[in-house]
Amino acid sequence: MTAEPGVESVQRLAELLLARSMMVVTAESCTGGGIAWRFTSVPGSAHWFERGFVTYSNAAKREALGVSEEILEHYGAVSEEMAAAMAEGALRHSHGDISVAVTGIAGPGGGTPYKPVGYVCFGWAMRNQAPRTTHVFFEGDRREIREQSIAMAIQGLIDILESHQE
């Protein structure tokens, strides 16, 4: 029997969170809860995973995370600004200390010339700090884009925690 994909990175994340007595929260759109699923695949995740929001629709982003209509209108549901707002909203609506948000176009349809299939935006936030964001153009089919997004979201959390000095 082989280990779940990405289990090593989740175990590293768990070590970092536990060492700091921190809890993580997720806000997911295109990954559909895949990050939360990956976290809860590891035994003991209740000690460091606080909750996950799957906010696939714009209404869910507004209602569950408090994302403003202005962000939707000015930047769109798939933007770094949206990812930052989702990450901050996840912290405001939870007991988490650090969050990750993902929004993107996993395909096969829905892309535009400016935001093609594979365009994914990420936001990471910690309490009392400005959020970090980025975007990536992933290649592959829907499953591959989602898998790459999950991996990058987790690695981003690890990078922030490894660079964060108490």
Backbone as a chain_set.jsonl record, in Angstrom:
{"seq": "MTAEPGVESVQRLAELLLARSMMVVTAESCTGGGIAWRFTSVPGSAHWFERGFVTYSNAAKREALGVSEEILEHYGAVSEEMAAAMAEGALRHSHGDISVAVTGIAGPGGGTPYKPVGYVCFGWAMRNQAPRTTHVFFEGDRREIREQSIAMAIQGLIDILESHQE", "coords": {"N": [[0.846, -1.184, 0.0], [0.627, 2.157, -0.908], [1.616, 5.451, 0.181], [-0.565, 8.279, 0.609], [-0.687, 10.811, -1.95], [1.501, 13.56, -1.505], [1.683, 13.345, 1.259], [4.028, 13.605, 2.757], [4.638, 16.337, 2.669], [2.427, 17.372, 4.015], [2.809, 16.234, 6.516], [5.165, 17.558, 7.248], [4.185, 20.197, 7.354], [2.374, 19.87, 9.468], [4.16, 19.366, 11.604], [5.432, 21.874, 11.787], [3.271, 23.563, 12.412], [2.359, 22.438, 14.839], [4.618, 22.823, 16.454], [4.482, 25.511, 16.834], [2.098, 25.862, 18.054], [-0.128, 26.421, 16.438], [-3.062, 26.8, 14.373], [-4.425, 25.857, 11.234], [-6.436, 27.102, 8.567], [-8.553, 26.649, 5.727], [-9.573, 28.105, 2.593], [-11.268, 27.35, -0.089], [-11.772, 27.207, -3.597], [-11.486, 26.35, -6.569], [-10.18, 23.966, -5.909], [-11.973, 22.575, -4.447], [-12.183, 21.601, -1.771], [-10.082, 19.908, -1.605], [-7.607, 20.463, -0.371], [-8.264, 20.493, 2.339], [-9.151, 17.857, 2.511], [-6.737, 16.535, 2.01], [-5.303, 17.352, 4.27], [-6.82, 16.146, 6.361], [-6.369, 13.532, 5.824], [-4.19, 12.769, 7.173], [-3.399, 11.251, 10.178], [-4.22, 12.677, 13.349], [-4.663, 15.251, 12.599], [-6.577, 16.916, 13.699], [-5.383, 18.351, 15.663], [-4.13, 20.487, 14.508], [-5.477, 21.395, 12.267], [-7.982, 23.602, 11.746], [-10.455, 24.343, 10.385], [-12.228, 24.132, 7.204], [-13.247, 26.007, 4.407], [-15.307, 25.634, 1.665], [-15.822, 27.46, -0.937], [-17.246, 27.751, -3.554], [-19.044, 29.118, -5.195], [-19.745, 32.585, -6.076], [-21.54, 33.758, -4.313], [-21.159, 32.183, -2.043], [-18.552, 32.903, -1.391], [-18.958, 35.55, -0.629], [-20.886, 35.252, 1.485], [-19.867, 33.27, 3.339], [-17.211, 33.999, 3.764], [-17.105, 36.721, 3.787], [-16.272, 38.26, 1.628], [-16.044, 41.161, -0.296], [-18.44, 42.693, -2.496], [-17.289, 44.522, -4.16], [-14.693, 43.571, -4.663], [-15.257, 41.313, -6.167], [-16.493, 42.558, -8.387], [-14.516, 44.362, -9.372], [-12.119, 42.883, -9.665], [-12.685, 40.205, -10.067], [-13.658, 36.719, -9.617], [-11.524, 35.028, -9.867], [-8.629, 35.941, -9.04], [-5.693, 37.536, -7.694], [-6.36, 39.391, -5.77], [-8.852, 38.462, -4.944], [-8.063, 35.996, -3.852], [-6.513, 36.886, -1.689], [-8.493, 38.215, -0.195], [-10.162, 36.059, 0.391], [-8.431, 34.475, 1.967], [-7.986, 36.184, 4.152], [-10.631, 36.456, 5.021], [-11.179, 33.833, 5.774], [-9.628, 33.626, 8.088], [-10.882, 35.582, 9.682], [-13.362, 34.407, 10.09], [-12.978, 32.172, 11.636], [-11.099, 30.18, 14.019], [-8.539, 29.985, 13.331], [-4.972, 30.439, 12.863], [-3.349, 30.786, 10.708], [-3.865, 30.903, 7.203], [-4.851, 29.516, 4.019], [-5.811, 30.245, 0.721], [-7.411, 29.382, -2.33], [-8.173, 29.994, -5.669], [-9.288, 29.496, -8.923], [-9.07, 28.459, -12.411], [-9.848, 25.458, -13.323], [-10.708, 24.012, -15.464], [-12.46, 21.773, -17.754], [-13.417, 23.893, -19.299], [-14.188, 27.457, -19.231], [-12.051, 29.191, -19.306], [-10.326, 32.201, -20.379], [-8.696, 34.384, -22.787], [-7.031, 36.033, -21.194], [-7.185, 34.884, -18.668], [-6.568, 31.86, -18.753], [-7.5, 28.33, -18.845], [-6.064, 26.654, -16.179], [-5.023, 28.804, -14.878], [-4.371, 29.895, -11.736], [-4.92, 31.339, -8.586], [-3.436, 32.22, -5.493], [-3.65, 32.768, -1.98], [-2.192, 33.545, 1.115], [-2.459, 33.931, 4.579], [-1.674, 35.345, 7.753], [-2.58, 36.017, 11.1], [-2.646, 39.462, 11.916], [-0.843, 40.221, 9.943], [0.033, 41.271, 6.647], [-1.532, 39.756, 3.83], [-0.062, 37.269, 1.637], [0.278, 36.822, -1.836], [0.011, 35.092, -4.976], [0.062, 34.063, -8.422], [-0.324, 31.37, -10.735], [0.288, 29.599, -13.771], [-0.846, 26.609, -14.476], [-0.334, 23.503, -16.172], [-2.115, 20.852, -17.789], [-4.763, 18.411, -17.266], [-8.034, 18.765, -15.705], [-7.901, 17.365, -13.201], [-5.116, 17.222, -12.824], [-4.413, 19.949, -12.698], [-5.78, 20.69, -10.39], [-4.491, 19.026, -8.494], [-1.844, 20.022, -8.624], [-2.355, 22.567, -7.686], [-3.192, 22.086, -5.051], [-0.828, 21.019, -3.984], [0.893, 23.255, -4.249], [-0.385, 25.12, -2.61], [-0.083, 23.98, -0.06], [2.722, 23.852, 0.101], [3.28, 26.575, 0.104], [2.282, 27.342, 2.622], [4.098, 25.945, 4.251], [6.497, 27.22, 3.501], [6.051, 29.842, 4.44], [5.785, 29.402, 7.22], [8.302, 28.296, 7.781], [9.926, 30.473, 7.296], [9.029, 32.277, 9.094], [9.703, 33.914, 12.048], [9.285, 33.572, 15.442]], "CA": [[0.0, 0.0, 0.0], [1.431, 3.368, -1.013], [1.13, 6.603, 0.932], [-1.323, 9.268, -0.147], [0.192, 11.821, -2.539], [1.693, 14.774, -0.715], [1.62, 13.124, 2.705], [5.247, 14.099, 3.392], [4.521, 17.788, 2.858], [1.431, 17.624, 5.068], [3.454, 15.909, 7.791], [6.079, 18.675, 7.556], [3.324, 21.3, 7.773], [1.863, 19.544, 10.807], [5.256, 19.587, 12.556], [5.636, 23.316, 11.943], [2.11, 24.12, 13.118], [2.361, 21.948, 16.224], [5.733, 23.454, 17.164], [4.093, 26.898, 17.105], [0.733, 25.827, 18.61], [-0.964, 27.139, 15.482], [-4.087, 26.079, 13.626], [-4.569, 26.323, 9.854], [-7.78, 27.092, 7.985], [-8.51, 26.737, 4.273], [-10.679, 28.681, 1.825], [-11.018, 26.73, -1.387], [-12.741, 27.275, -4.678], [-11.244, 25.358, -7.624], [-9.709, 22.691, -5.354], [-13.166, 21.895, -3.958], [-11.977, 20.91, -0.502], [-8.966, 18.969, -1.729], [-6.575, 20.748, 0.629], [-8.802, 19.989, 3.611], [-9.125, 16.393, 2.429], [-5.344, 16.127, 2.155], [-4.945, 17.538, 5.681], [-7.487, 15.18, 7.229], [-5.864, 12.193, 5.516], [-3.089, 12.513, 8.092], [-3.885, 11.094, 11.55], [-3.849, 13.721, 14.294], [-4.846, 16.584, 12.01], [-7.456, 17.732, 14.544], [-4.545, 19.177, 16.541], [-3.57, 21.631, 13.794], [-6.393, 21.849, 11.206], [-9.142, 24.182, 12.425], [-11.633, 24.148, 9.531], [-12.086, 24.47, 5.81], [-14.384, 26.583, 3.695], [-15.356, 25.407, 0.229], [-16.637, 28.58, -1.404], [-17.165, 27.604, -5.003], [-19.827, 30.181, -5.84], [-19.494, 33.944, -5.615], [-22.383, 33.974, -3.129], [-20.492, 31.533, -0.905], [-17.391, 33.731, -1.031], [-19.492, 36.706, 0.111], [-21.598, 34.866, 2.701], [-19.063, 32.51, 4.305], [-15.91, 34.613, 4.019], [-17.239, 38.168, 3.863], [-15.622, 38.926, 0.5], [-16.882, 42.277, -0.742], [-18.919, 42.733, -3.871], [-16.346, 45.341, -4.916], [-13.59, 42.719, -5.129], [-15.802, 40.517, -7.269], [-16.748, 43.414, -9.549], [-13.304, 44.994, -9.905], [-11.015, 41.958, -9.946], [-13.212, 38.909, -10.468], [-13.561, 35.605, -8.678], [-10.199, 34.416, -10.022], [-7.655, 37.035, -8.997], [-4.916, 37.559, -6.453], [-7.133, 40.172, -4.793], [-9.863, 37.55, -4.391], [-7.373, 35.021, -3.007], [-6.159, 37.575, -0.448], [-9.734, 38.44, 0.551], [-10.604, 34.754, 0.893], [-7.524, 34.07, 3.045], [-8.283, 37.027, 5.311], [-11.971, 36.098, 5.476], [-11.1, 32.545, 6.47], [-9.139, 33.899, 9.447], [-11.916, 36.328, 10.425], [-14.51, 33.549, 10.368], [-12.505, 30.922, 12.233], [-10.148, 30.309, 15.118], [-7.24, 29.673, 12.755], [-3.869, 31.397, 12.994], [-2.787, 30.929, 9.366], [-4.826, 30.39, 6.233], [-4.526, 29.461, 2.599], [-6.973, 30.332, -0.161], [-7.128, 29.041, -3.716], [-9.247, 30.228, -6.623], [-8.702, 29.384, -10.245], [-9.823, 27.871, -13.514], [-9.308, 24.108, -13.464], [-11.125, 23.485, -16.75], [-11.856, 22.013, -19.057], [-13.888, 25.16, -19.862], [-14.173, 28.596, -18.323], [-10.895, 30.053, -19.485], [-10.343, 33.329, -21.31], [-7.301, 34.639, -23.198], [-6.264, 36.622, -20.097], [-7.179, 33.907, -17.579], [-6.856, 30.572, -19.392], [-7.549, 27.13, -18.01], [-4.776, 26.462, -15.51], [-4.69, 30.032, -14.139], [-4.775, 29.689, -10.342], [-4.442, 32.369, -7.666], [-3.244, 31.758, -4.122], [-3.468, 33.746, -0.914], [-1.836, 33.009, 2.426], [-2.563, 35.008, 5.562], [-1.491, 35.088, 9.176], [-3.17, 37.103, 11.877], [-1.856, 40.68, 12.112], [0.145, 40.396, 8.885], [-0.538, 41.417, 5.311], [-1.534, 38.479, 3.113], [0.835, 37.065, 0.502], [-0.46, 36.248, -2.959], [0.681, 34.831, -6.242], [-0.728, 33.3, -9.381], [0.459, 30.411, -11.503], [-0.363, 28.957, -14.902], [-0.561, 25.179, -14.462], [-0.718, 22.749, -17.357], [-2.673, 19.539, -17.525], [-6.219, 18.318, -17.239], [-8.662, 19.283, -14.487], [-7.344, 16.697, -12.023], [-3.713, 17.617, -12.668], [-4.387, 21.341, -12.25], [-6.2, 20.71, -8.979], [-3.415, 18.409, -7.698], [-0.742, 20.979, -8.552], [-2.818, 23.671, -6.836], [-3.156, 21.615, -3.665], [0.586, 20.924, -3.599], [1.46, 24.593, -4.097], [-1.007, 25.737, -1.431], [0.559, 23.407, 1.125], [4.115, 24.294, 0.125], [3.267, 27.981, 0.504], [2.15, 27.382, 4.086], [5.382, 25.5, 4.801], [7.488, 28.285, 3.272], [5.759, 30.96, 5.356], [6.108, 28.995, 8.581], [9.753, 28.129, 7.926], [10.575, 31.792, 7.288], [8.441, 33.089, 10.167], [10.379, 33.814, 13.342], [8.432, 33.996, 16.577]], "C": [[0.887, 1.242, 0.0], [0.795, 4.502, -0.221], [0.331, 7.523, 0.007], [-0.359, 10.268, -0.773], [0.296, 13.035, -1.63], [1.717, 14.585, 0.787], [2.86, 13.666, 3.408], [5.158, 15.601, 3.639], [3.501, 18.116, 3.942], [2.028, 17.293, 6.434], [4.431, 17.006, 8.2], [5.288, 19.887, 8.023], [2.813, 21.068, 9.183], [2.93, 19.779, 11.871], [5.445, 21.069, 12.843], [4.491, 23.961, 12.725], [2.111, 23.711, 14.583], [3.46, 22.61, 17.048], [5.394, 24.888, 17.563], [2.713, 27.001, 17.762], [-0.227, 26.631, 17.744], [-1.954, 26.198, 14.822], [-4.201, 26.708, 12.24], [-6.031, 26.201, 9.43], [-7.638, 27.264, 6.475], [-9.745, 27.432, 3.735], [-10.441, 28.25, 0.386], [-12.153, 26.973, -2.364], [-12.428, 26.148, -5.664], [-10.751, 24.008, -7.103], [-10.825, 21.942, -4.64], [-13.024, 21.142, -2.653], [-10.812, 19.932, -0.518], [-7.852, 19.201, -0.727], [-7.024, 20.209, 1.981], [-8.794, 18.465, 3.631], [-7.713, 15.876, 2.634], [-4.909, 16.249, 3.613], [-5.535, 16.425, 6.547], [-7.146, 13.734, 6.88], [-4.746, 11.787, 6.461], [-3.649, 12.375, 9.51], [-3.367, 12.204, 12.459], [-4.085, 15.125, 13.777], [-5.776, 17.478, 12.827], [-6.664, 18.653, 15.466], [-4.012, 20.424, 15.849], [-4.434, 22.146, 12.645], [-7.695, 22.298, 11.846], [-10.437, 23.978, 11.645], [-11.301, 24.502, 8.097], [-13.382, 25.024, 5.256], [-14.256, 26.195, 2.231], [-16.358, 26.423, -0.301], [-16.536, 28.642, -2.917], [-17.905, 28.727, -5.721], [-19.425, 31.553, -5.308], [-20.307, 34.248, -4.367], [-21.735, 33.357, -1.896], [-19.292, 32.345, -0.449], [-17.849, 34.942, -0.216], [-20.041, 36.279, 1.47], [-20.705, 34.192, 3.744], [-17.776, 33.222, 4.695], [-15.973, 36.132, 4.135], [-16.519, 38.912, 2.759], [-16.569, 39.997, -0.034], [-17.288, 42.133, -2.204], [-17.954, 43.519, -4.754], [-15.182, 44.508, -5.454], [-14.064, 41.871, -6.304], [-15.95, 41.359, -8.533], [-15.46, 43.936, -10.186], [-12.225, 44.009, -10.353], [-11.474, 40.583, -10.426], [-12.957, 37.822, -9.438], [-12.209, 34.914, -8.738], [-9.187, 35.547, -10.171], [-6.87, 36.928, -7.704], [-5.658, 38.341, -5.374], [-8.209, 39.31, -4.145], [-9.197, 36.545, -3.457], [-6.984, 35.647, -1.67], [-7.4, 37.779, 0.417], [-10.27, 37.137, 1.137], [-9.746, 34.307, 2.07], [-7.798, 34.874, 4.314], [-9.657, 36.702, 5.882], [-11.991, 34.78, 6.23], [-10.598, 32.736, 7.899], [-10.201, 34.602, 10.288], [-13.061, 35.436, 10.864], [-14.106, 32.198, 10.961], [-11.646, 31.239, 13.452], [-8.742, 29.977, 14.64], [-6.236, 30.797, 12.956], [-3.227, 31.704, 11.649], [-3.787, 30.316, 8.397], [-4.212, 30.319, 4.849], [-5.83, 29.508, 1.83], [-6.531, 30.055, -1.59], [-8.367, 29.312, -4.559], [-8.641, 30.193, -8.019], [-9.626, 28.75, -11.255], [-9.201, 26.507, -13.817], [-9.725, 23.445, -14.773], [-12.117, 22.34, -16.646], [-12.309, 23.322, -19.711], [-13.69, 26.28, -18.867], [-13.019, 29.549, -18.495], [-11.15, 31.182, -20.465], [-8.908, 33.542, -21.778], [-6.446, 35.199, -22.064], [-6.132, 35.655, -18.921], [-7.551, 32.549, -18.163], [-7.03, 29.448, -18.369], [-6.15, 26.898, -17.464], [-4.316, 27.679, -14.739], [-5.251, 29.89, -12.727], [-4.121, 30.748, -9.469], [-4.448, 31.833, -6.243], [-3.135, 32.943, -3.181], [-3.145, 33.014, 0.372], [-1.884, 34.161, 3.406], [-2.281, 34.473, 6.955], [-2.095, 36.267, 9.913], [-2.16, 38.237, 12.05], [-0.716, 40.85, 11.112], [-0.576, 40.549, 7.553], [-0.505, 40.06, 4.6], [-0.492, 38.464, 1.996], [0.007, 36.428, -0.61], [0.478, 35.948, -4.113], [-0.314, 34.177, -7.175], [0.222, 32.453, -10.223], [-0.382, 29.95, -12.683], [0.06, 27.491, -14.894], [-1.002, 24.556, -15.778], [-1.268, 21.401, -16.932], [-4.179, 19.551, -17.595], [-6.735, 18.807, -15.886], [-8.043, 18.677, -13.229], [-5.917, 17.143, -11.768], [-3.582, 19.062, -12.185], [-4.766, 21.431, -10.779], [-5.108, 20.125, -8.077], [-2.228, 19.36, -7.538], [-1.1, 22.152, -7.643], [-2.758, 23.294, -5.365], [-1.709, 21.574, -3.169], [1.187, 22.306, -3.368], [0.894, 25.3, -2.876], [-0.326, 25.271, -0.153], [2.009, 23.869, 1.222], [4.216, 25.752, 0.53], [3.127, 28.155, 2.003], [3.472, 26.999, 4.747], [6.42, 26.609, 4.671], [7.289, 29.438, 4.236], [6.163, 30.589, 6.779], [7.609, 28.819, 8.781], [10.474, 29.466, 7.95], [10.098, 32.684, 8.425], [9.177, 32.85, 11.49], [9.453, 34.354, 14.432], [9.093, 35.131, 17.314]], "O": [[1.797, 1.359, 0.821], [-0.413, 4.509, 0.016], [0.529, 7.538, -1.207], [0.688, 10.553, -0.191], [-0.697, 13.482, -1.057], [1.765, 15.568, 1.526], [2.763, 14.141, 4.54], [5.558, 16.082, 4.698], [3.703, 19.056, 4.711], [1.775, 18.004, 7.407], [4.516, 17.347, 9.38], [5.679, 20.541, 8.99], [2.824, 21.984, 10.005], [2.635, 20.334, 12.929], [5.598, 21.473, 13.995], [4.719, 24.803, 13.594], [1.888, 24.54, 15.465], [3.251, 22.923, 18.22], [5.956, 25.418, 18.521], [2.219, 28.103, 17.998], [-1.031, 27.416, 18.246], [-1.736, 24.991, 14.721], [-4.09, 27.924, 12.084], [-6.755, 25.312, 9.878], [-6.722, 27.936, 6.001], [-10.822, 27.366, 4.328], [-9.521, 28.733, -0.273], [-13.33, 26.949, -2.003], [-13.053, 25.09, -5.597], [-10.893, 23.0, -7.796], [-10.642, 20.785, -4.262], [-13.695, 20.129, -2.455], [-10.588, 19.21, 0.453], [-7.215, 18.249, -0.277], [-6.257, 19.55, 2.682], [-8.468, 17.855, 4.649], [-7.505, 14.894, 3.347], [-4.231, 15.366, 4.138], [-4.835, 15.833, 7.367], [-7.587, 12.811, 7.565], [-4.39, 10.612, 6.548], [-4.309, 13.293, 9.997], [-2.214, 12.62, 12.349], [-3.74, 16.096, 14.45], [-5.754, 18.697, 12.653], [-7.207, 19.624, 15.992], [-3.497, 21.326, 16.51], [-4.161, 23.217, 12.102], [-8.427, 21.49, 12.418], [-11.419, 23.485, 12.202], [-10.256, 25.083, 7.801], [-14.472, 24.564, 5.597], [-13.207, 26.407, 1.622], [-17.569, 26.272, -0.141], [-15.829, 29.48, -3.478], [-17.436, 29.227, -6.743], [-18.84, 31.669, -4.231], [-19.821, 34.922, -3.459], [-21.762, 33.952, -0.819], [-19.041, 32.464, 0.75], [-17.207, 35.314, 0.767], [-19.701, 36.875, 2.492], [-20.792, 34.524, 4.926], [-17.297, 33.074, 5.819], [-14.996, 36.763, 4.54], [-16.182, 40.084, 2.928], [-17.763, 39.749, -0.201], [-16.582, 41.54, -3.019], [-17.811, 43.229, -5.942], [-14.737, 44.722, -6.581], [-13.363, 41.729, -7.306], [-15.577, 40.923, -9.622], [-15.336, 43.948, -11.411], [-11.5, 44.273, -11.312], [-10.731, 39.882, -11.112], [-12.156, 37.982, -8.517], [-11.791, 34.282, -7.768], [-8.928, 36.038, -11.27], [-7.32, 36.311, -6.738], [-5.592, 37.991, -4.196], [-8.452, 39.412, -2.943], [-9.719, 36.27, -2.376], [-7.113, 35.005, -0.627], [-7.363, 37.543, 1.625], [-10.776, 37.121, 2.259], [-10.273, 33.812, 3.067], [-7.839, 34.321, 5.412], [-9.828, 36.674, 7.1], [-12.727, 34.623, 7.204], [-11.086, 32.081, 8.82], [-10.4, 34.269, 11.456], [-13.671, 35.681, 11.905], [-14.816, 31.205, 10.801], [-11.49, 32.392, 13.853], [-7.852, 29.718, 15.451], [-6.603, 31.949, 13.187], [-2.627, 32.764, 11.471], [-4.468, 29.342, 8.719], [-3.206, 30.962, 4.55], [-6.824, 28.898, 2.224], [-5.437, 30.435, -2.007], [-9.474, 28.908, -4.202], [-7.596, 30.796, -8.263], [-10.809, 28.532, -10.993], [-8.167, 26.414, -14.479], [-9.155, 22.422, -15.155], [-12.556, 21.989, -15.551], [-11.624, 23.812, -20.609], [-13.105, 26.09, -17.8], [-13.007, 30.619, -17.886], [-12.074, 31.124, -21.276], [-7.989, 32.94, -21.222], [-5.261, 34.88, -21.974], [-5.095, 35.612, -18.259], [-8.705, 32.129, -18.082], [-6.739, 29.613, -17.184], [-5.169, 26.943, -18.206], [-3.322, 27.61, -14.016], [-6.463, 29.778, -12.544], [-2.927, 31.023, -9.591], [-5.346, 31.091, -5.844], [-2.597, 33.99, -3.54], [-3.749, 31.988, 0.684], [-1.403, 35.254, 3.104], [-2.596, 33.331, 7.291], [-2.116, 37.386, 9.401], [-0.978, 38.002, 12.298], [0.263, 41.541, 11.395], [-1.669, 40.014, 7.364], [0.453, 39.303, 4.757], [-0.096, 39.51, 1.481], [-0.86, 35.595, -0.349], [1.583, 36.482, -4.204], [-1.405, 33.784, -6.762], [1.397, 32.777, -10.395], [-1.61, 29.912, -12.607], [1.189, 27.164, -15.26], [-1.939, 25.034, -16.417], [-0.937, 20.878, -15.868], [-4.797, 20.56, -17.936], [-5.953, 19.215, -15.028], [-7.701, 19.402, -12.295], [-5.543, 17.413, -10.626], [-2.728, 19.36, -11.35], [-4.142, 22.166, -10.015], [-4.831, 20.672, -7.01], [-1.672, 19.487, -6.447], [-0.248, 22.668, -6.918], [-2.325, 24.089, -4.531], [-1.407, 22.038, -2.07], [1.913, 22.509, -2.395], [1.621, 26.007, -2.179], [-0.028, 26.075, 0.73], [2.474, 24.235, 2.302], [5.152, 26.13, 1.234], [3.778, 29.016, 2.595], [3.913, 27.654, 5.691], [7.141, 26.903, 5.625], [8.257, 29.958, 4.79], [6.813, 31.377, 7.466], [8.134, 29.158, 9.842], [11.534, 29.58, 8.566], [10.694, 33.728, 8.691], [9.256, 31.722, 11.977], [8.919, 35.458, 14.328], [8.545, 35.631, 18.296]]}, "num_chains": 1, "name": "protein.A"}
